[in-house]
């Protein structure tokens, strides 16, 4: 099985793990990071989140704006998930590693995007998905329940072991 779903709490190192893996990879990759920009939070505590293609630097531009969240609220740009999000995880190369960092609750109403995620999880491509520890989110619960994935719960104590396992299994 070359499909990995890594679940972890906020600030556990999901993005750091992906970046460390990319540093040791010589494999072609596609996908994206979602990046929260806390220095741009509004007066209500809602912070903007941007999509960043996996092999590019973050651009704080409207065309990459996914939405904002904070203090138990969120606003989502479903159209961007359904267009650019789908585009960034689409490949014709079955050996290309597809990475999504991360999947959470912003995607709840982005049906094309959610369908594409399930398509790549059923494909021949190796896949690395980072997901929020957020029980009760239907999309995340469906991903967790798939039988064709390696589901790993990450924490501060096992993240280095997970790095070694993924480095060997995805790039070894």
PDB file of C-alpha atoms in Angstrom:
ATOM      1  CA  UNK A   1       0.000   0.000   0.000  1.00  0.00           C
ATOM      2  CA  UNK A   2       1.497   3.307  -1.056  1.00  0.00           C
ATOM      3  CA  UNK A   3      -1.232   5.543   0.376  1.00  0.00           C
ATOM      4  CA  UNK A   4      -0.443   7.248   3.670  1.00  0.00           C
ATOM      5  CA  UNK A   5      -2.852   9.295   5.750  1.00  0.00           C
ATOM      6  CA  UNK A   6      -1.160  10.996   8.674  1.00  0.00           C
ATOM      7  CA  UNK A   7      -3.444  12.464  11.316  1.00  0.00           C
ATOM      8  CA  UNK A   8      -2.150  14.868  13.935  1.00  0.00           C
ATOM      9  CA  UNK A   9      -3.198  17.693  16.180  1.00  0.00           C
ATOM     10  CA  UNK A  10      -2.399  21.303  15.370  1.00  0.00           C
ATOM     11  CA  UNK A  11       1.292  22.214  15.766  1.00  0.00           C
ATOM     12  CA  UNK A  12       2.449  18.594  15.879  1.00  0.00           C
ATOM     13  CA  UNK A  13       4.683  18.914  12.825  1.00  0.00           C
ATOM     14  CA  UNK A  14       2.625  17.759   9.838  1.00  0.00           C
ATOM     15  CA  UNK A  15       4.015  20.422   7.501  1.00  0.00           C
ATOM     16  CA  UNK A  16       7.522  20.040   8.923  1.00  0.00           C
ATOM     17  CA  UNK A  17       7.351  16.299   8.217  1.00  0.00           C
ATOM     18  CA  UNK A  18       6.325  16.907   4.598  1.00  0.00           C
ATOM     19  CA  UNK A  19       9.080  19.490   4.091  1.00  0.00           C
ATOM     20  CA  UNK A  20      11.709  17.137   5.564  1.00  0.00           C
ATOM     21  CA  UNK A  21      10.529  14.359   3.237  1.00  0.00           C
ATOM     22  CA  UNK A  22      10.714  16.679   0.231  1.00  0.00           C
ATOM     23  CA  UNK A  23      14.305  17.544   1.153  1.00  0.00           C
ATOM     24  CA  UNK A  24      15.358  13.891   0.812  1.00  0.00           C
ATOM     25  CA  UNK A  25      13.178  13.114  -2.205  1.00  0.00           C
ATOM     26  CA  UNK A  26      14.256  12.794  -5.792  1.00  0.00           C
ATOM     27  CA  UNK A  27      10.750  11.760  -6.783  1.00  0.00           C
ATOM     28  CA  UNK A  28       8.443  13.884  -8.928  1.00  0.00           C
ATOM     29  CA  UNK A  29       5.711  15.349  -6.726  1.00  0.00           C
ATOM     30  CA  UNK A  30       2.527  17.321  -7.087  1.00  0.00           C
ATOM     31  CA  UNK A  31       0.061  18.672  -4.595  1.00  0.00           C
ATOM     32  CA  UNK A  32      -0.055  21.560  -2.181  1.00  0.00           C
ATOM     33  CA  UNK A  33       0.285  22.962   1.299  1.00  0.00           C
ATOM     34  CA  UNK A  34      -2.439  24.952   3.015  1.00  0.00           C
ATOM     35  CA  UNK A  35      -0.818  27.757   4.959  1.00  0.00           C
ATOM     36  CA  UNK A  36      -2.425  29.836   7.691  1.00  0.00           C
ATOM     37  CA  UNK A  37      -1.044  33.380   7.942  1.00  0.00           C
ATOM     38  CA  UNK A  38      -1.568  34.465  11.585  1.00  0.00           C
ATOM     39  CA  UNK A  39       0.021  37.885  11.120  1.00  0.00           C
ATOM     40  CA  UNK A  40      -2.903  38.770   8.814  1.00  0.00           C
ATOM     41  CA  UNK A  41      -5.723  37.782  11.200  1.00  0.00           C
ATOM     42  CA  UNK A  42      -8.623  40.201  11.338  1.00  0.00           C
ATOM     43  CA  UNK A  43     -10.109  41.876  14.413  1.00  0.00           C
ATOM     44  CA  UNK A  44     -12.434  38.876  14.909  1.00  0.00           C
ATOM     45  CA  UNK A  45      -9.473  36.488  15.120  1.00  0.00           C
ATOM     46  CA  UNK A  46     -10.098  34.919  11.708  1.00  0.00           C
ATOM     47  CA  UNK A  47      -6.805  34.153   9.958  1.00  0.00           C
ATOM     48  CA  UNK A  48      -6.438  33.781   6.182  1.00  0.00           C
ATOM     49  CA  UNK A  49      -5.438  30.445   4.685  1.00  0.00           C
ATOM     50  CA  UNK A  50      -3.733  30.157   1.312  1.00  0.00           C
ATOM     51  CA  UNK A  51      -3.044  27.253  -1.025  1.00  0.00           C
ATOM     52  CA  UNK A  52       0.610  26.879  -1.980  1.00  0.00           C
ATOM     53  CA  UNK A  53       1.712  24.509  -4.772  1.00  0.00           C
ATOM     54  CA  UNK A  54       4.081  21.907  -3.333  1.00  0.00           C
ATOM     55  CA  UNK A  55       7.202  23.077  -5.171  1.00  0.00           C
ATOM     56  CA  UNK A  56       6.641  26.836  -4.855  1.00  0.00           C
ATOM     57  CA  UNK A  57       6.940  29.582  -2.256  1.00  0.00           C
ATOM     58  CA  UNK A  58       3.827  30.936  -0.559  1.00  0.00           C
ATOM     59  CA  UNK A  59       2.224  33.825  -2.421  1.00  0.00           C
ATOM     60  CA  UNK A  60      -0.232  35.861  -0.358  1.00  0.00           C
ATOM     61  CA  UNK A  61      -2.415  36.719  -3.341  1.00  0.00           C
ATOM     62  CA  UNK A  62      -6.161  36.624  -3.885  1.00  0.00           C
ATOM     63  CA  UNK A  63      -5.891  33.813  -6.467  1.00  0.00           C
ATOM     64  CA  UNK A  64      -4.491  31.513  -3.734  1.00  0.00           C
ATOM     65  CA  UNK A  65      -6.929  32.509  -0.966  1.00  0.00           C
ATOM     66  CA  UNK A  66      -8.744  29.418   0.411  1.00  0.00           C
ATOM     67  CA  UNK A  67     -10.633  31.109   3.205  1.00  0.00           C
ATOM     68  CA  UNK A  68     -10.136  31.970   6.831  1.00  0.00           C
ATOM     69  CA  UNK A  69     -10.707  30.366  10.178  1.00  0.00           C
ATOM     70  CA  UNK A  70     -10.311  30.915  13.884  1.00  0.00           C
ATOM     71  CA  UNK A  71     -12.221  30.913  17.145  1.00  0.00           C
ATOM     72  CA  UNK A  72     -14.486  28.084  16.005  1.00  0.00           C
ATOM     73  CA  UNK A  73     -15.587  29.828  12.790  1.00  0.00           C
ATOM     74  CA  UNK A  74     -14.535  29.476   9.182  1.00  0.00           C
ATOM     75  CA  UNK A  75     -15.216  30.889   5.725  1.00  0.00           C
ATOM     76  CA  UNK A  76     -14.261  28.752   2.738  1.00  0.00           C
ATOM     77  CA  UNK A  77     -13.508  29.452  -0.908  1.00  0.00           C
ATOM     78  CA  UNK A  78     -15.048  26.235  -2.294  1.00  0.00           C
ATOM     79  CA  UNK A  79     -14.523  27.354  -5.892  1.00  0.00           C
ATOM     80  CA  UNK A  80     -10.744  27.475  -5.397  1.00  0.00           C
ATOM     81  CA  UNK A  81     -10.711  23.967  -3.918  1.00  0.00           C
ATOM     82  CA  UNK A  82     -12.792  22.765  -6.885  1.00  0.00           C
ATOM     83  CA  UNK A  83     -10.529  24.410  -9.478  1.00  0.00           C
ATOM     84  CA  UNK A  84      -6.929  25.011  -8.384  1.00  0.00           C
ATOM     85  CA  UNK A  85      -7.096  22.382  -5.629  1.00  0.00           C
ATOM     86  CA  UNK A  86      -8.187  19.740  -8.149  1.00  0.00           C
ATOM     87  CA  UNK A  87      -5.615  20.922 -10.699  1.00  0.00           C
ATOM     88  CA  UNK A  88      -2.731  20.665  -8.218  1.00  0.00           C
ATOM     89  CA  UNK A  89      -3.522  17.032  -7.333  1.00  0.00           C
ATOM     90  CA  UNK A  90      -4.117  15.862 -10.902  1.00  0.00           C
ATOM     91  CA  UNK A  91      -1.364  13.983 -12.726  1.00  0.00           C
ATOM     92  CA  UNK A  92      -1.066  11.584 -15.652  1.00  0.00           C
ATOM     93  CA  UNK A  93       2.119  10.037 -14.246  1.00  0.00           C
ATOM     94  CA  UNK A  94       1.249   7.013 -12.046  1.00  0.00           C
ATOM     95  CA  UNK A  95       4.649   7.153 -10.329  1.00  0.00           C
ATOM     96  CA  UNK A  96       4.242  10.791  -9.228  1.00  0.00           C
ATOM     97  CA  UNK A  97       3.777  11.290  -5.491  1.00  0.00           C
ATOM     98  CA  UNK A  98       0.693  13.365  -4.651  1.00  0.00           C
ATOM     99  CA  UNK A  99       0.893  15.328  -1.389  1.00  0.00           C
ATOM    100  CA  UNK A 100      -1.865  17.257   0.359  1.00  0.00           C
ATOM    101  CA  UNK A 101      -0.948  19.143   3.516  1.00  0.00           C
ATOM    102  CA  UNK A 102      -3.527  19.383   4.911  1.00  0.00           C
ATOM    103  CA  UNK A 103      -7.134  18.284   4.762  1.00  0.00           C
ATOM    104  CA  UNK A 104      -9.496  19.627   7.392  1.00  0.00           C
ATOM    105  CA  UNK A 105     -12.963  21.160   7.472  1.00  0.00           C
ATOM    106  CA  UNK A 106     -12.646  24.008   4.933  1.00  0.00           C
ATOM    107  CA  UNK A 107     -13.319  21.505   2.131  1.00  0.00           C
ATOM    108  CA  UNK A 108     -16.726  20.496   3.485  1.00  0.00           C
ATOM    109  CA  UNK A 109     -18.704  21.926   0.534  1.00  0.00           C
ATOM    110  CA  UNK A 110     -16.100  21.509  -2.230  1.00  0.00           C
ATOM    111  CA  UNK A 111     -17.627  18.429  -3.878  1.00  0.00           C
ATOM    112  CA  UNK A 112     -15.367  18.259  -6.970  1.00  0.00           C
ATOM    113  CA  UNK A 113     -12.301  18.497  -4.770  1.00  0.00           C
ATOM    114  CA  UNK A 114     -13.512  15.841  -2.313  1.00  0.00           C
ATOM    115  CA  UNK A 115     -14.323  13.487  -5.213  1.00  0.00           C
ATOM    116  CA  UNK A 116     -10.824  14.070  -6.636  1.00  0.00           C
ATOM    117  CA  UNK A 117      -9.253  13.184  -3.280  1.00  0.00           C
ATOM    118  CA  UNK A 118     -11.088   9.853  -3.306  1.00  0.00           C
ATOM    119  CA  UNK A 119     -10.061   9.346  -6.959  1.00  0.00           C
ATOM    120  CA  UNK A 120      -6.364   9.751  -6.117  1.00  0.00           C
ATOM    121  CA  UNK A 121      -6.740   7.440  -3.131  1.00  0.00           C
ATOM    122  CA  UNK A 122      -8.091   4.805  -5.543  1.00  0.00           C
ATOM    123  CA  UNK A 123      -5.384   5.485  -8.164  1.00  0.00           C
ATOM    124  CA  UNK A 124      -2.000   3.838  -8.677  1.00  0.00           C
ATOM    125  CA  UNK A 125      -0.208   6.977  -7.491  1.00  0.00           C
ATOM    126  CA  UNK A 126       1.591   7.059  -4.173  1.00  0.00           C
ATOM    127  CA  UNK A 127      -0.240   9.519  -1.930  1.00  0.00           C
ATOM    128  CA  UNK A 128       0.608  11.345   1.283  1.00  0.00           C
ATOM    129  CA  UNK A 129      -2.306  13.114   2.989  1.00  0.00           C
ATOM    130  CA  UNK A 130      -1.963  15.076   6.182  1.00  0.00           C
ATOM    131  CA  UNK A 131      -5.277  15.457   8.021  1.00  0.00           C
ATOM    132  CA  UNK A 132      -6.455  17.381  11.046  1.00  0.00           C
ATOM    133  CA  UNK A 133      -7.431  15.533  14.196  1.00  0.00           C
ATOM    134  CA  UNK A 134     -11.006  16.624  13.932  1.00  0.00           C
ATOM    135  CA  UNK A 135     -13.527  13.852  14.720  1.00  0.00           C
ATOM    136  CA  UNK A 136     -17.028  14.191  13.363  1.00  0.00           C
ATOM    137  CA  UNK A 137     -16.048  15.811  10.052  1.00  0.00           C
ATOM    138  CA  UNK A 138     -17.732  13.496   7.530  1.00  0.00           C
ATOM    139  CA  UNK A 139     -15.072  13.922   4.812  1.00  0.00           C
ATOM    140  CA  UNK A 140     -12.244  13.103   7.237  1.00  0.00           C
ATOM    141  CA  UNK A 141     -14.170  10.193   8.747  1.00  0.00           C
ATOM    142  CA  UNK A 142     -14.659   8.683   5.264  1.00  0.00           C
ATOM    143  CA  UNK A 143     -10.936   8.982   4.531  1.00  0.00           C
ATOM    144  CA  UNK A 144     -10.058   7.335   7.870  1.00  0.00           C
ATOM    145  CA  UNK A 145     -12.400   4.426   7.105  1.00  0.00           C
ATOM    146  CA  UNK A 146     -10.786   3.471   3.770  1.00  0.00           C
ATOM    147  CA  UNK A 147      -9.245   0.001   3.712  1.00  0.00           C
ATOM    148  CA  UNK A 148      -6.571   0.785   1.103  1.00  0.00           C
ATOM    149  CA  UNK A 149      -4.628   3.336   3.171  1.00  0.00           C
ATOM    150  CA  UNK A 150      -1.907   3.259   5.791  1.00  0.00           C
ATOM    151  CA  UNK A 151      -3.450   5.337   8.551  1.00  0.00           C
ATOM    152  CA  UNK A 152      -0.968   6.715  11.083  1.00  0.00           C
ATOM    153  CA  UNK A 153      -1.718   8.884  14.106  1.00  0.00           C
ATOM    154  CA  UNK A 154       1.255  11.213  14.636  1.00  0.00           C
ATOM    155  CA  UNK A 155       2.356  12.919  17.837  1.00  0.00           C
ATOM    156  CA  UNK A 156       5.517  14.525  19.203  1.00  0.00           C
ATOM    157  CA  UNK A 157       6.797  11.130  20.382  1.00  0.00           C
ATOM    158  CA  UNK A 158       6.530   9.209  17.099  1.00  0.00           C
ATOM    159  CA  UNK A 159       7.036  11.838  14.396  1.00  0.00           C
ATOM    160  CA  UNK A 160      10.737  11.039  13.893  1.00  0.00           C
ATOM    161  CA  UNK A 161       9.928   7.331  13.503  1.00  0.00           C
ATOM    162  CA  UNK A 162       7.191   8.238  10.994  1.00  0.00           C
ATOM    163  CA  UNK A 163       9.703  10.317   9.029  1.00  0.00           C
ATOM    164  CA  UNK A 164      12.077   7.339   8.781  1.00  0.00           C
ATOM    165  CA  UNK A 165       9.260   4.961   7.808  1.00  0.00           C
ATOM    166  CA  UNK A 166       7.937   7.267   5.068  1.00  0.00           C
ATOM    167  CA  UNK A 167      11.422   8.114   3.807  1.00  0.00           C
ATOM    168  CA  UNK A 168      12.166   4.414   3.366  1.00  0.00           C
ATOM    169  CA  UNK A 169       8.779   3.397   1.957  1.00  0.00           C
ATOM    170  CA  UNK A 170       8.141   6.349  -0.360  1.00  0.00           C
ATOM    171  CA  UNK A 171      11.706   7.158  -1.432  1.00  0.00           C
ATOM    172  CA  UNK A 172      13.784   4.114  -0.467  1.00  0.00           C
TER     173      UNK A 172
END
